[in-house]
PDB file of C-alpha atoms in Angstrom:
ATOM      1  CA  MET W 921       8.743   8.914 -18.658  1.00 41.00           C
ATOM      2  CA  THR W 922      12.447   8.445 -18.633  1.00 42.00           C
ATOM      3  CA  THR W 923      14.424   5.112 -17.570  1.00 46.00           C
ATOM      4  CA  THR W 924      17.124   6.728 -15.689  1.00 49.00           C
ATOM      5  CA  GLN W 925      16.892   6.181 -11.955  1.00 55.00           C
ATOM      6  CA  ASN W 926      18.429   8.466  -9.405  1.00 60.00           C
ATOM      7  CA  ARG W 927      20.761   6.832  -7.139  1.00 63.00           C
ATOM      8  CA  ASP W 928      19.558   8.820  -4.206  1.00 73.00           C
ATOM      9  CA  THR W 929      15.901   7.603  -4.862  1.00 82.00           C
ATOM     10  CA  ARG W 930      14.609   5.384  -2.187  1.00 88.00           C
ATOM     11  CA  TYR W 931      11.966   3.010  -3.464  1.00 91.00           C
ATOM     12  CA  THR W 932      10.028   1.964  -0.408  1.00 90.00           C
ATOM     13  CA  GLU W 933       7.123   1.449  -2.627  1.00 89.00           C
ATOM     14  CA  ALA W 934       6.883  -0.010  -5.908  1.00 90.00           C
ATOM     15  CA  ALA W 935       7.694   2.528  -8.744  1.00 91.00           C
ATOM     16  CA  ILE W 936       6.872   1.669 -12.291  1.00 90.00           C
ATOM     17  CA  GLU W 937       7.516   2.908 -15.776  1.00 87.00           C
ATOM     18  CA  ALA W 938       6.260   2.134 -19.146  1.00 84.00           C
ATOM     19  CA  ASP W 939       9.607   2.498 -21.222  1.00 83.00           C
ATOM     20  CA  ALA W 940       9.299   4.978 -24.236  1.00 76.00           C
ATOM     21  CA  LYS W 941      11.657   3.526 -26.559  1.00 80.00           C
ATOM     22  CA  VAL W 942      10.966  -0.255 -26.275  1.00 88.00           C
ATOM     23  CA  PRO W 943       7.859  -2.220 -25.200  1.00 89.00           C
ATOM     24  CA  ALA W 944       8.947  -2.730 -21.665  1.00 92.00           C
ATOM     25  CA  ILE W 945       7.803  -2.158 -18.189  1.00 92.00           C
ATOM     26  CA  HIS W 946      10.233  -1.284 -15.440  1.00 93.00           C
ATOM     27  CA  ILE W 947       9.560  -1.680 -11.836  1.00 93.00           C
ATOM     28  CA  TRP W 948      11.813  -0.874  -9.000  1.00 94.00           C
ATOM     29  CA  ARG W 949      11.391  -1.828  -5.133  1.00 94.00           C
ATOM     30  CA  ASP W 950      13.791  -1.935  -2.251  1.00 94.00           C
ATOM     31  CA  PHE W 951      13.595  -4.472   0.425  1.00 93.00           C
ATOM     32  CA  ASP W 952      15.075  -4.954   3.847  1.00 90.00           C
ATOM     33  CA  ALA W 953      16.728  -8.018   2.861  1.00 91.00           C
ATOM     34  CA  SER W 954      20.236  -9.212   1.288  1.00 92.00           C
ATOM     35  CA  PRO W 955      20.529  -9.952  -2.303  1.00 94.00           C
ATOM     36  CA  SER W 956      20.824 -13.726  -1.478  1.00 93.00           C
ATOM     37  CA  GLN W 957      17.535 -13.758   0.543  1.00 91.00           C
ATOM     38  CA  LEU W 958      15.707 -11.903  -2.479  1.00 93.00           C
ATOM     39  CA  PHE W 959      17.430 -14.549  -4.742  1.00 95.00           C
ATOM     40  CA  ARG W 960      15.915 -17.230  -2.609  1.00 92.00           C
ATOM     41  CA  ALA W 961      12.537 -15.833  -2.581  1.00 92.00           C
ATOM     42  CA  HIS W 962      12.494 -15.913  -6.269  1.00 94.00           C
ATOM     43  CA  THR W 963      13.971 -19.509  -6.714  1.00 95.00           C
ATOM     44  CA  ASP W 964      12.557 -21.457  -3.828  1.00 92.00           C
ATOM     45  CA  PRO W 965       9.180 -22.755  -4.906  1.00 92.00           C
ATOM     46  CA  GLN W 966       7.798 -22.717  -1.425  1.00 88.00           C
ATOM     47  CA  LEU W 967       8.829 -19.319  -0.793  1.00 87.00           C
ATOM     48  CA  PHE W 968       7.943 -18.023  -4.118  1.00 89.00           C
ATOM     49  CA  ALA W 969       4.370 -19.441  -3.958  1.00 85.00           C
ATOM     50  CA  ARG W 970       3.871 -17.589  -0.717  1.00 83.00           C
ATOM     51  CA  TRP W 971       3.971 -14.157  -2.258  1.00 85.00           C
ATOM     52  CA  SER W 972       3.746 -14.365  -6.139  1.00 79.00           C
ATOM     53  CA  GLY W 973       0.754 -14.780  -8.103  1.00 62.00           C
ATOM     54  CA  PRO W 974      -1.677 -12.139  -8.922  1.00 53.00           C
ATOM     55  CA  SER W 975      -3.948 -12.807  -6.034  1.00 52.00           C
ATOM     56  CA  SER W 976      -3.549 -13.147  -2.385  1.00 49.00           C
ATOM     57  CA  VAL W 977      -4.596 -16.741  -3.001  1.00 57.00           C
ATOM     58  CA  GLY W 978      -0.849 -17.233  -4.053  1.00 61.00           C
ATOM     59  CA  ALA W 979       0.222 -19.455  -6.774  1.00 75.00           C
ATOM     60  CA  GLU W 980       0.170 -23.180  -7.284  1.00 87.00           C
ATOM     61  CA  ILE W 981       3.364 -24.300  -8.787  1.00 92.00           C
ATOM     62  CA  THR W 982       3.156 -27.289 -11.004  1.00 94.00           C
ATOM     63  CA  GLU W 983       6.555 -27.197 -12.508  1.00 96.00           C
ATOM     64  CA  TRP W 984       9.776 -25.689 -11.165  1.00 97.00           C
ATOM     65  CA  ASP W 985      13.378 -26.082 -12.051  1.00 97.00           C
ATOM     66  CA  ALA W 986      15.360 -22.989 -11.061  1.00 97.00           C
ATOM     67  CA  ARG W 987      18.292 -23.641 -13.153  1.00 97.00           C
ATOM     68  CA  GLU W 988      19.646 -22.251 -16.464  1.00 97.00           C
ATOM     69  CA  GLY W 989      17.494 -24.012 -19.021  1.00 97.00           C
ATOM     70  CA  GLY W 990      15.094 -25.156 -16.523  1.00 98.00           C
ATOM     71  CA  CYS W 991      11.257 -24.398 -16.817  1.00 97.00           C
ATOM     72  CA  TRP W 992       8.477 -23.053 -14.347  1.00 97.00           C
ATOM     73  CA  ARG W 993       4.744 -23.235 -14.465  1.00 95.00           C
ATOM     74  CA  TYR W 994       2.091 -22.051 -12.128  1.00 91.00           C
ATOM     75  CA  THR W 995      -1.642 -21.661 -11.777  1.00 88.00           C
ATOM     76  CA  ALA W 996      -3.220 -18.760  -9.958  1.00 80.00           C
ATOM     77  CA  ARG W 997      -6.615 -18.894  -8.429  1.00 75.00           C
ATOM     78  CA  GLY W 998      -8.542 -16.063  -7.092  1.00 68.00           C
ATOM     79  CA  ILE W 999     -11.789 -14.307  -6.619  1.00 64.00           C
ATOM     80  CA  ASP W1000     -12.727 -11.500  -8.893  1.00 61.00           C
ATOM     81  CA  GLY W1001     -15.585  -9.910  -7.338  1.00 60.00           C
ATOM     82  CA  ARG W1002     -18.078 -12.804  -7.080  1.00 63.00           C
ATOM     83  CA  ASP W1003     -16.437 -14.949  -9.964  1.00 67.00           C
ATOM     84  CA  GLU W1004     -13.859 -17.472  -9.233  1.00 72.00           C
ATOM     85  CA  PHE W1005     -11.171 -17.266 -11.712  1.00 74.00           C
ATOM     86  CA  GLU W1006      -8.209 -19.637 -12.645  1.00 80.00           C
ATOM     87  CA  THR W1007      -5.261 -18.483 -14.923  1.00 82.00           C
ATOM     88  CA  SER W1008      -1.786 -19.988 -15.527  1.00 88.00           C
ATOM     89  CA  PHE W1009       1.614 -18.941 -16.612  1.00 90.00           C
ATOM     90  CA  HIS W1010       4.813 -20.585 -17.565  1.00 96.00           C
ATOM     91  CA  GLY W1011       8.382 -19.998 -18.919  1.00 97.00           C
ATOM     92  CA  CYS W1012      11.950 -21.075 -18.523  1.00 98.00           C
ATOM     93  CA  PHE W1013      14.922 -19.734 -16.701  1.00 98.00           C
ATOM     94  CA  HIS W1014      17.700 -18.489 -18.867  1.00 98.00           C
ATOM     95  CA  THR W1015      20.101 -17.034 -16.381  1.00 98.00           C
ATOM     96  CA  VAL W1016      20.033 -17.880 -12.473  1.00 98.00           C
ATOM     97  CA  ARG W1017      22.469 -15.879 -10.630  1.00 96.00           C
ATOM     98  CA  GLU W1018      22.571 -14.475  -7.073  1.00 95.00           C
ATOM     99  CA  ASP W1019      22.389 -10.893  -8.490  1.00 96.00           C
ATOM    100  CA  ARG W1020      20.377 -11.719 -11.633  1.00 97.00           C
ATOM    101  CA  ILE W1021      17.661 -13.704 -13.048  1.00 98.00           C
ATOM    102  CA  VAL W1022      16.620 -13.929 -16.620  1.00 98.00           C
ATOM    103  CA  GLN W1023      13.570 -15.747 -17.737  1.00 98.00           C
ATOM    104  CA  THR W1024      10.802 -15.834 -20.335  1.00 97.00           C
ATOM    105  CA  PHE W1025       7.252 -15.392 -19.225  1.00 95.00           C
ATOM    106  CA  THR W1026       3.983 -16.291 -20.928  1.00 93.00           C
ATOM    107  CA  TRP W1027       0.371 -15.967 -19.800  1.00 88.00           C
ATOM    108  CA  ASP W1028      -1.404 -19.216 -21.119  1.00 90.00           C
ATOM    109  CA  GLY W1029      -4.120 -16.960 -22.430  1.00 85.00           C
ATOM    110  CA  MET W1030      -1.996 -15.403 -25.079  1.00 86.00           C
ATOM    111  CA  PRO W1031       0.369 -18.554 -25.667  1.00 91.00           C
ATOM    112  CA  ASP W1032       2.163 -16.526 -28.523  1.00 91.00           C
ATOM    113  CA  SER W1033       3.206 -13.692 -26.431  1.00 90.00           C
ATOM    114  CA  VAL W1034       6.351 -14.028 -24.703  1.00 94.00           C
ATOM    115  CA  ALA W1035       8.058 -11.610 -22.519  1.00 95.00           C
ATOM    116  CA  LEU W1036      11.572 -11.589 -21.324  1.00 97.00           C
ATOM    117  CA  GLU W1037      11.859 -10.860 -17.876  1.00 97.00           C
ATOM    118  CA  THR W1038      15.300  -9.478 -16.350  1.00 98.00           C
ATOM    119  CA  MET W1039      15.403  -9.077 -12.603  1.00 97.00           C
ATOM    120  CA  THR W1040      18.436  -7.729 -10.820  1.00 97.00           C
ATOM    121  CA  PHE W1041      19.169  -7.659  -7.133  1.00 96.00           C
ATOM    122  CA  GLU W1042      21.408  -4.850  -6.298  1.00 96.00           C
ATOM    123  CA  ASP W1043      23.059  -4.623  -2.898  1.00 96.00           C
ATOM    124  CA  LEU W1044      22.483  -1.100  -1.311  1.00 95.00           C
ATOM    125  CA  GLY W1045      25.118  -1.775   1.153  1.00 91.00           C
ATOM    126  CA  ASP W1046      22.786  -0.767   4.094  1.00 91.00           C
ATOM    127  CA  GLY W1047      21.277  -4.211   4.716  1.00 90.00           C
ATOM    128  CA  ARG W1048      18.736  -3.473   1.798  1.00 93.00           C
ATOM    129  CA  THR W1049      18.669  -4.607  -1.627  1.00 94.00           C
ATOM    130  CA  ARG W1050      17.066  -3.104  -4.913  1.00 96.00           C
ATOM    131  CA  LEU W1051      14.860  -5.041  -7.320  1.00 95.00           C
ATOM    132  CA  HIS W1052      14.879  -3.927 -10.717  1.00 96.00           C
ATOM    133  CA  ALA W1053      12.646  -5.915 -12.875  1.00 95.00           C
ATOM    134  CA  VAL W1054      12.251  -5.363 -16.711  1.00 96.00           C
ATOM    135  CA  SER W1055       9.485  -7.030 -18.790  1.00 95.00           C
ATOM    136  CA  LEU W1056      10.333  -6.708 -22.299  1.00 96.00           C
ATOM    137  CA  CYS W1057       7.309  -7.666 -24.425  1.00 94.00           C
ATOM    138  CA  ASP W1058       6.946  -8.559 -28.052  1.00 91.00           C
ATOM    139  CA  SER W1059       5.325  -5.247 -29.105  1.00 87.00           C
ATOM    140  CA  PHE W1060       3.730  -2.203 -27.682  1.00 82.00           C
ATOM    141  CA  GLU W1061       0.304  -3.697 -28.101  1.00 78.00           C
ATOM    142  CA  ASP W1062       1.055  -6.633 -25.798  1.00 82.00           C
ATOM    143  CA  ARG W1063       3.076  -4.329 -23.378  1.00 84.00           C
ATOM    144  CA  ASP W1064      -0.224  -2.171 -23.079  1.00 77.00           C
ATOM    145  CA  ALA W1065      -2.196  -5.100 -22.853  1.00 76.00           C
ATOM    146  CA  TRP W1066      -0.378  -6.127 -19.879  1.00 79.00           C
ATOM    147  CA  LEU W1067      -0.765  -2.653 -18.276  1.00 78.00           C
ATOM    148  CA  ARG W1068      -4.187  -2.866 -18.999  1.00 70.00           C
ATOM    149  CA  SER W1069      -4.847  -6.268 -17.582  1.00 66.00           C
ATOM    150  CA  GLY W1070      -5.204  -4.960 -14.186  1.00 54.00           C
ATOM    151  CA  MET W1071      -8.414  -2.860 -15.077  1.00 44.00           C
ATOM    152  CA  GLU W1072     -11.959  -3.607 -14.700  1.00 37.00           C
ATOM    153  CA  VAL W1073     -13.994  -3.919 -17.903  1.00 32.00           C
ATOM    154  CA  GLY W1074     -14.766  -0.398 -18.469  1.00 32.00           C
ATOM    155  CA  VAL W1075     -18.123   1.147 -19.402  1.00 31.00           C
ATOM    156  CA  ASN W1076     -16.647   1.627 -22.887  1.00 37.00           C
ATOM    157  CA  ASP W1077     -15.636  -1.903 -23.253  1.00 39.00           C
ATOM    158  CA  GLY W1078     -19.517  -2.804 -22.317  1.00 35.00           C
ATOM    159  CA  TYR W1079     -20.726  -0.633 -25.216  1.00 36.00           C
ATOM    160  CA  ALA W1080     -18.267  -2.138 -27.448  1.00 43.00           C
ATOM    161  CA  ALA W1081     -19.827  -5.626 -26.563  1.00 40.00           C
ATOM    162  CA  ILE W1082     -23.115  -4.372 -27.290  1.00 40.00           C
ATOM    163  CA  ASP W1083     -21.942  -2.934 -30.619  1.00 45.00           C
ATOM    164  CA  ARG W1084     -20.577  -6.410 -31.511  1.00 48.00           C
ATOM    165  CA  LEU W1085     -23.731  -8.256 -30.410  1.00 45.00           C
ATOM    166  CA  LEU W1086     -25.767  -5.694 -32.623  1.00 47.00           C
ATOM    167  CA  ALA W1087     -23.547  -6.092 -35.648  1.00 54.00           C
ATOM    168  CA  GLU W1088     -23.861  -9.919 -35.117  1.00 55.00           C
ATOM    169  CA  GLY W1089     -27.720  -9.621 -35.125  1.00 50.00           C
ATOM    170  CA  ALA W1090     -27.774 -11.182 -31.646  1.00 46.00           C
ATOM    171  CA  LEU W1091     -29.756  -8.637 -29.932  1.00 40.00           C
TER     172      LEU W1091
ATOM    173  CA  MET Y 272     -11.273   2.561 -25.762  1.00 45.00           C
ATOM    174  CA  THR Y 273      -8.569  -0.144 -26.032  1.00 52.00           C
ATOM    175  CA  ASP Y 274      -7.393   1.503 -29.416  1.00 66.00           C
ATOM    176  CA  GLN Y 275      -7.396   4.991 -27.867  1.00 70.00           C
ATOM    177  CA  LEU Y 276      -5.046   3.765 -24.913  1.00 68.00           C
ATOM    178  CA  SER Y 277      -2.805   2.080 -27.356  1.00 72.00           C
ATOM    179  CA  ARG Y 278      -2.594   5.339 -29.396  1.00 79.00           C
ATOM    180  CA  VAL Y 279      -1.901   7.413 -26.312  1.00 79.00           C
ATOM    181  CA  PHE Y 280       0.859   5.144 -25.419  1.00 74.00           C
ATOM    182  CA  ALA Y 281       2.356   5.255 -29.040  1.00 78.00           C
ATOM    183  CA  ALA Y 282       1.781   9.094 -29.034  1.00 83.00           C
ATOM    184  CA  LEU Y 283       3.769   9.544 -25.926  1.00 78.00           C
ATOM    185  CA  ALA Y 284       6.698   7.217 -27.015  1.00 74.00           C
ATOM    186  CA  ASP Y 285       8.407  10.130 -28.606  1.00 78.00           C
ATOM    187  CA  PRO Y 286      10.476  12.530 -26.339  1.00 76.00           C
ATOM    188  CA  THR Y 287       9.372  15.767 -28.306  1.00 85.00           C
ATOM    189  CA  ARG Y 288       5.880  14.780 -28.026  1.00 87.00           C
ATOM    190  CA  ARG Y 289       6.108  13.914 -24.412  1.00 80.00           C
ATOM    191  CA  ASP Y 290       7.777  17.414 -23.855  1.00 82.00           C
ATOM    192  CA  MET Y 291       4.926  19.076 -25.737  1.00 88.00           C
ATOM    193  CA  VAL Y 292       2.481  17.338 -23.613  1.00 85.00           C
ATOM    194  CA  ALA Y 293       4.410  18.537 -20.501  1.00 78.00           C
ATOM    195  CA  ARG Y 294       4.345  22.019 -21.624  1.00 85.00           C
ATOM    196  CA  LEU Y 295       0.705  22.014 -22.429  1.00 87.00           C
ATOM    197  CA  THR Y 296      -0.191  20.983 -18.763  1.00 79.00           C
ATOM    198  CA  GLU Y 297       0.725  24.614 -17.855  1.00 79.00           C
ATOM    199  CA  GLY Y 298      -1.932  26.008 -20.519  1.00 86.00           C
ATOM    200  CA  ASP Y 299      -2.717  26.255 -23.927  1.00 90.00           C
ATOM    201  CA  HIS Y 300      -0.190  27.164 -26.525  1.00 91.00           C
ATOM    202  CA  THR Y 301      -0.172  28.193 -30.341  1.00 90.00           C
ATOM    203  CA  VAL Y 302       1.503  26.099 -32.752  1.00 90.00           C
ATOM    204  CA  ASN Y 303       4.135  28.800 -33.224  1.00 90.00           C
ATOM    205  CA  ASP Y 304       4.621  28.764 -29.326  1.00 90.00           C
ATOM    206  CA  LEU Y 305       5.150  24.960 -29.106  1.00 91.00           C
ATOM    207  CA  ALA Y 306       7.522  24.899 -31.979  1.00 92.00           C
ATOM    208  CA  ALA Y 307       9.736  27.522 -30.640  1.00 91.00           C
ATOM    209  CA  PRO Y 308      12.119  25.569 -28.390  1.00 90.00           C
ATOM    210  CA  TYR Y 309      12.674  22.618 -30.871  1.00 90.00           C
ATOM    211  CA  ASP Y 310      15.232  22.415 -33.682  1.00 90.00           C
ATOM    212  CA  VAL Y 311      12.751  21.030 -36.007  1.00 89.00           C
ATOM    213  CA  SER Y 312      10.586  22.545 -38.803  1.00 91.00           C
ATOM    214  CA  LEU Y 313       7.017  23.795 -38.258  1.00 90.00           C
ATOM    215  CA  GLN Y 314       5.882  20.870 -40.555  1.00 91.00           C
ATOM    216  CA  ALA Y 315       7.549  18.478 -38.153  1.00 93.00           C
ATOM    217  CA  VAL Y 316       5.839  20.061 -35.245  1.00 93.00           C
ATOM    218  CA  SER Y 317       2.402  19.943 -37.000  1.00 92.00           C
ATOM    219  CA  LYS Y 318       2.963  16.246 -37.672  1.00 94.00           C
ATOM    220  CA  HIS Y 319       3.745  15.749 -34.037  1.00 94.00           C
ATOM    221  CA  LEU Y 320       0.702  17.544 -32.841  1.00 94.00           C
ATOM    222  CA  LYS Y 321      -1.428  15.278 -35.544  1.00 94.00           C
ATOM    223  CA  VAL Y 322      -0.363  12.262 -33.720  1.00 93.00           C
ATOM    224  CA  LEU Y 323      -1.270  13.654 -30.147  1.00 92.00           C
ATOM    225  CA  GLU Y 324      -4.694  14.927 -31.733  1.00 92.00           C
ATOM    226  CA  ASP Y 325      -5.438  11.403 -33.121  1.00 90.00           C
ATOM    227  CA  ALA Y 326      -4.698  10.020 -29.801  1.00 87.00           C
ATOM    228  CA  GLY Y 327      -7.141  12.410 -28.265  1.00 87.00           C
ATOM    229  CA  LEU Y 328      -4.537  13.945 -26.014  1.00 88.00           C
ATOM    230  CA  VAL Y 329      -4.721  17.353 -27.563  1.00 92.00           C
ATOM    231  CA  THR Y 330      -7.718  19.299 -29.433  1.00 92.00           C
ATOM    232  CA  ARG Y 331      -7.393  22.511 -31.230  1.00 89.00           C
ATOM    233  CA  THR Y 332      -9.974  25.212 -30.930  1.00 77.00           C
ATOM    234  CA  ARG Y 333     -11.672  25.980 -34.317  1.00 75.00           C
ATOM    235  CA  GLU Y 334     -13.151  29.328 -33.338  1.00 68.00           C
ATOM    236  CA  ALA Y 335     -10.237  31.358 -32.506  1.00 67.00           C
ATOM    237  CA  GLN Y 336      -7.869  32.782 -35.082  1.00 72.00           C
ATOM    238  CA  ARG Y 337      -4.908  31.404 -33.236  1.00 78.00           C
ATOM    239  CA  ARG Y 338      -6.296  27.816 -32.877  1.00 86.00           C
ATOM    240  CA  PRO Y 339      -4.438  27.299 -29.539  1.00 90.00           C
ATOM    241  CA  VAL Y 340      -3.460  23.654 -28.757  1.00 91.00           C
ATOM    242  CA  HIS Y 341      -5.269  22.439 -25.525  1.00 90.00           C
ATOM    243  CA  LEU Y 342      -4.470  19.311 -23.502  1.00 87.00           C
ATOM    244  CA  GLU Y 343      -7.339  16.876 -22.894  1.00 85.00           C
ATOM    245  CA  ALA Y 344      -6.334  16.200 -19.192  1.00 77.00           C
ATOM    246  CA  GLU Y 345      -9.016  13.393 -18.924  1.00 77.00           C
ATOM    247  CA  VAL Y 346      -7.299  11.237 -21.384  1.00 72.00           C
ATOM    248  CA  PHE Y 347      -3.921  11.811 -19.683  1.00 68.00           C
ATOM    249  CA  ASP Y 348      -5.587  10.817 -16.304  1.00 70.00           C
ATOM    250  CA  LEU Y 349      -6.980   7.591 -17.785  1.00 68.00           C
ATOM    251  CA  MET Y 350      -3.591   6.348 -18.762  1.00 68.00           C
ATOM    252  CA  THR Y 351      -2.039   7.573 -15.461  1.00 72.00           C
ATOM    253  CA  LYS Y 352      -4.874   5.611 -13.638  1.00 73.00           C
ATOM    254  CA  TRP Y 353      -4.038   2.639 -15.623  1.00 71.00           C
ATOM    255  CA  ILE Y 354      -0.313   2.463 -14.682  1.00 80.00           C
ATOM    256  CA  GLU Y 355      -1.103   3.355 -11.226  1.00 81.00           C
ATOM    257  CA  ARG Y 356      -3.496   0.271 -10.862  1.00 78.00           C
ATOM    258  CA  TYR Y 357      -0.763  -1.976 -12.361  1.00 81.00           C
ATOM    259  CA  ARG Y 358       1.767  -0.534 -10.031  1.00 86.00           C
ATOM    260  CA  GLN Y 359      -0.631  -1.058  -6.936  1.00 84.00           C
ATOM    261  CA  GLN Y 360      -0.929  -4.687  -7.830  1.00 82.00           C
ATOM    262  CA  ALA Y 361       2.877  -5.100  -8.020  1.00 87.00           C
ATOM    263  CA  GLU Y 362       3.027  -3.308  -4.712  1.00 90.00           C
ATOM    264  CA  GLU Y 363       0.531  -5.782  -3.026  1.00 86.00           C
ATOM    265  CA  ARG Y 364       2.687  -8.473  -4.136  1.00 88.00           C
ATOM    266  CA  PHE Y 365       5.921  -7.023  -2.848  1.00 93.00           C
ATOM    267  CA  SER Y 366       4.246  -6.376   0.458  1.00 91.00           C
ATOM    268  CA  ARG Y 367       3.657 -10.182   0.654  1.00 89.00           C
ATOM    269  CA  LEU Y 368       7.200 -10.664  -0.278  1.00 93.00           C
ATOM    270  CA  ASP Y 369       8.305  -8.230   2.538  1.00 94.00           C
ATOM    271  CA  ALA Y 370       6.582 -10.715   5.025  1.00 91.00           C
ATOM    272  CA  VAL Y 371       8.291 -13.826   3.402  1.00 92.00           C
ATOM    273  CA  LEU Y 372      11.584 -11.856   3.576  1.00 94.00           C
ATOM    274  CA  ALA Y 373      10.996 -10.920   7.193  1.00 92.00           C
ATOM    275  CA  ALA Y 374      10.073 -14.651   8.146  1.00 91.00           C
ATOM    276  CA  MET Y 375      13.396 -15.762   6.426  1.00 87.00           C
ATOM    277  CA  ASP Y 376      15.309 -13.303   8.361  1.00 75.00           C
ATOM    278  CA  GLU Y 377      14.174 -15.036  11.441  1.00 77.00           C
ATOM    279  CA  GLN Y 378      15.158 -18.362  10.472  1.00 76.00           C
ATOM    280  CA  ASP Y 379      18.678 -16.940   8.967  1.00 72.00           C
ATOM    281  CA  ASN Y 380      19.703 -15.015  12.248  1.00 71.00           C
ATOM    282  CA  PRO Y 381      17.498 -15.991  15.061  1.00 65.00           C
ATOM    283  CA  THR Y 382      18.419 -13.103  17.323  1.00 61.00           C
ATOM    284  CA  THR Y 383      15.141 -12.898  19.227  1.00 53.00           C
ATOM    285  CA  GLY Y 384      12.542 -15.218  20.849  1.00 48.00           C
ATOM    286  CA  ILE Y 385      13.037 -18.839  21.720  1.00 48.00           C
ATOM    287  CA  ARG Y 386      16.492 -20.188  22.190  1.00 45.00           C
ATOM    288  CA  THR Y 387      17.309 -23.337  20.417  1.00 45.00           C
ATOM    289  CA  GLU Y 388      17.668 -26.554  22.048  1.00 47.00           C
ATOM    290  CA  GLY Y 389      20.862 -27.759  23.364  1.00 48.00           C
ATOM    291  CA  THR Y 390      21.808 -24.935  25.412  1.00 44.00           C
ATOM    292  CA  ALA Y 391      24.944 -24.966  27.654  1.00 48.00           C
ATOM    293  CA  SER Y 392      24.407 -27.024  30.844  1.00 45.00           C
TER     294      SER Y 392
END
């Protein structure tokens, strides 16, 4: 798990790395687009809503001011198995530049955990652009919680819940 | 479960420990074997091993005199799966972004398809 990237690497699919030294997650991905197009896809709310959000349903943007000091907020709705869910995120833009966006990122389910996200758009010179996103979290615990967020509730978690209920005398 | 995964991450946050784990993927090693390449005391190596053991990443056979260190690949797989799922979710988002960028391309450089109005007469 090193965080040095090879210049010759092609990231046709997302590559991910949990940083070993700081509680950060790195993602690299190459796109057939110019840096300015990638920048627009991250800053134009209509475009952003069409691809972002944790589900194919996309995001409903409730606040959007893609300027330094401006804030953003969106709600994502989706279906998780048979359950519909709704979850929201918010943050503020710190740097908004054609080659670099820095923003804070908070999942409203854990309002005291604020991540600092840095996205850079590197022109690869052949019509493609490399996205490198770093999410720096407050702590390794928070970072790992993020990584786990995509996992279904495991069998062990079910057992842990039963243990809790037993301890509370609820069973 | 949750705690174990956090311990696994913390255990692998150290380059020496990561290197030990990498070497244990090839097979079991004694503590002396493991310690050989590193410029640290045997005591320091034992400390690293203790962290890996507490995370459930390695176990040490009680029976054998040499007590070789064994990598518990299942725990390692668990963490790899975890990251891979996160990666897949990111990739799904980026695939949608590919489509959005392709549509932008059409608008930015309309080289194909329908000609715009107002052509030369």
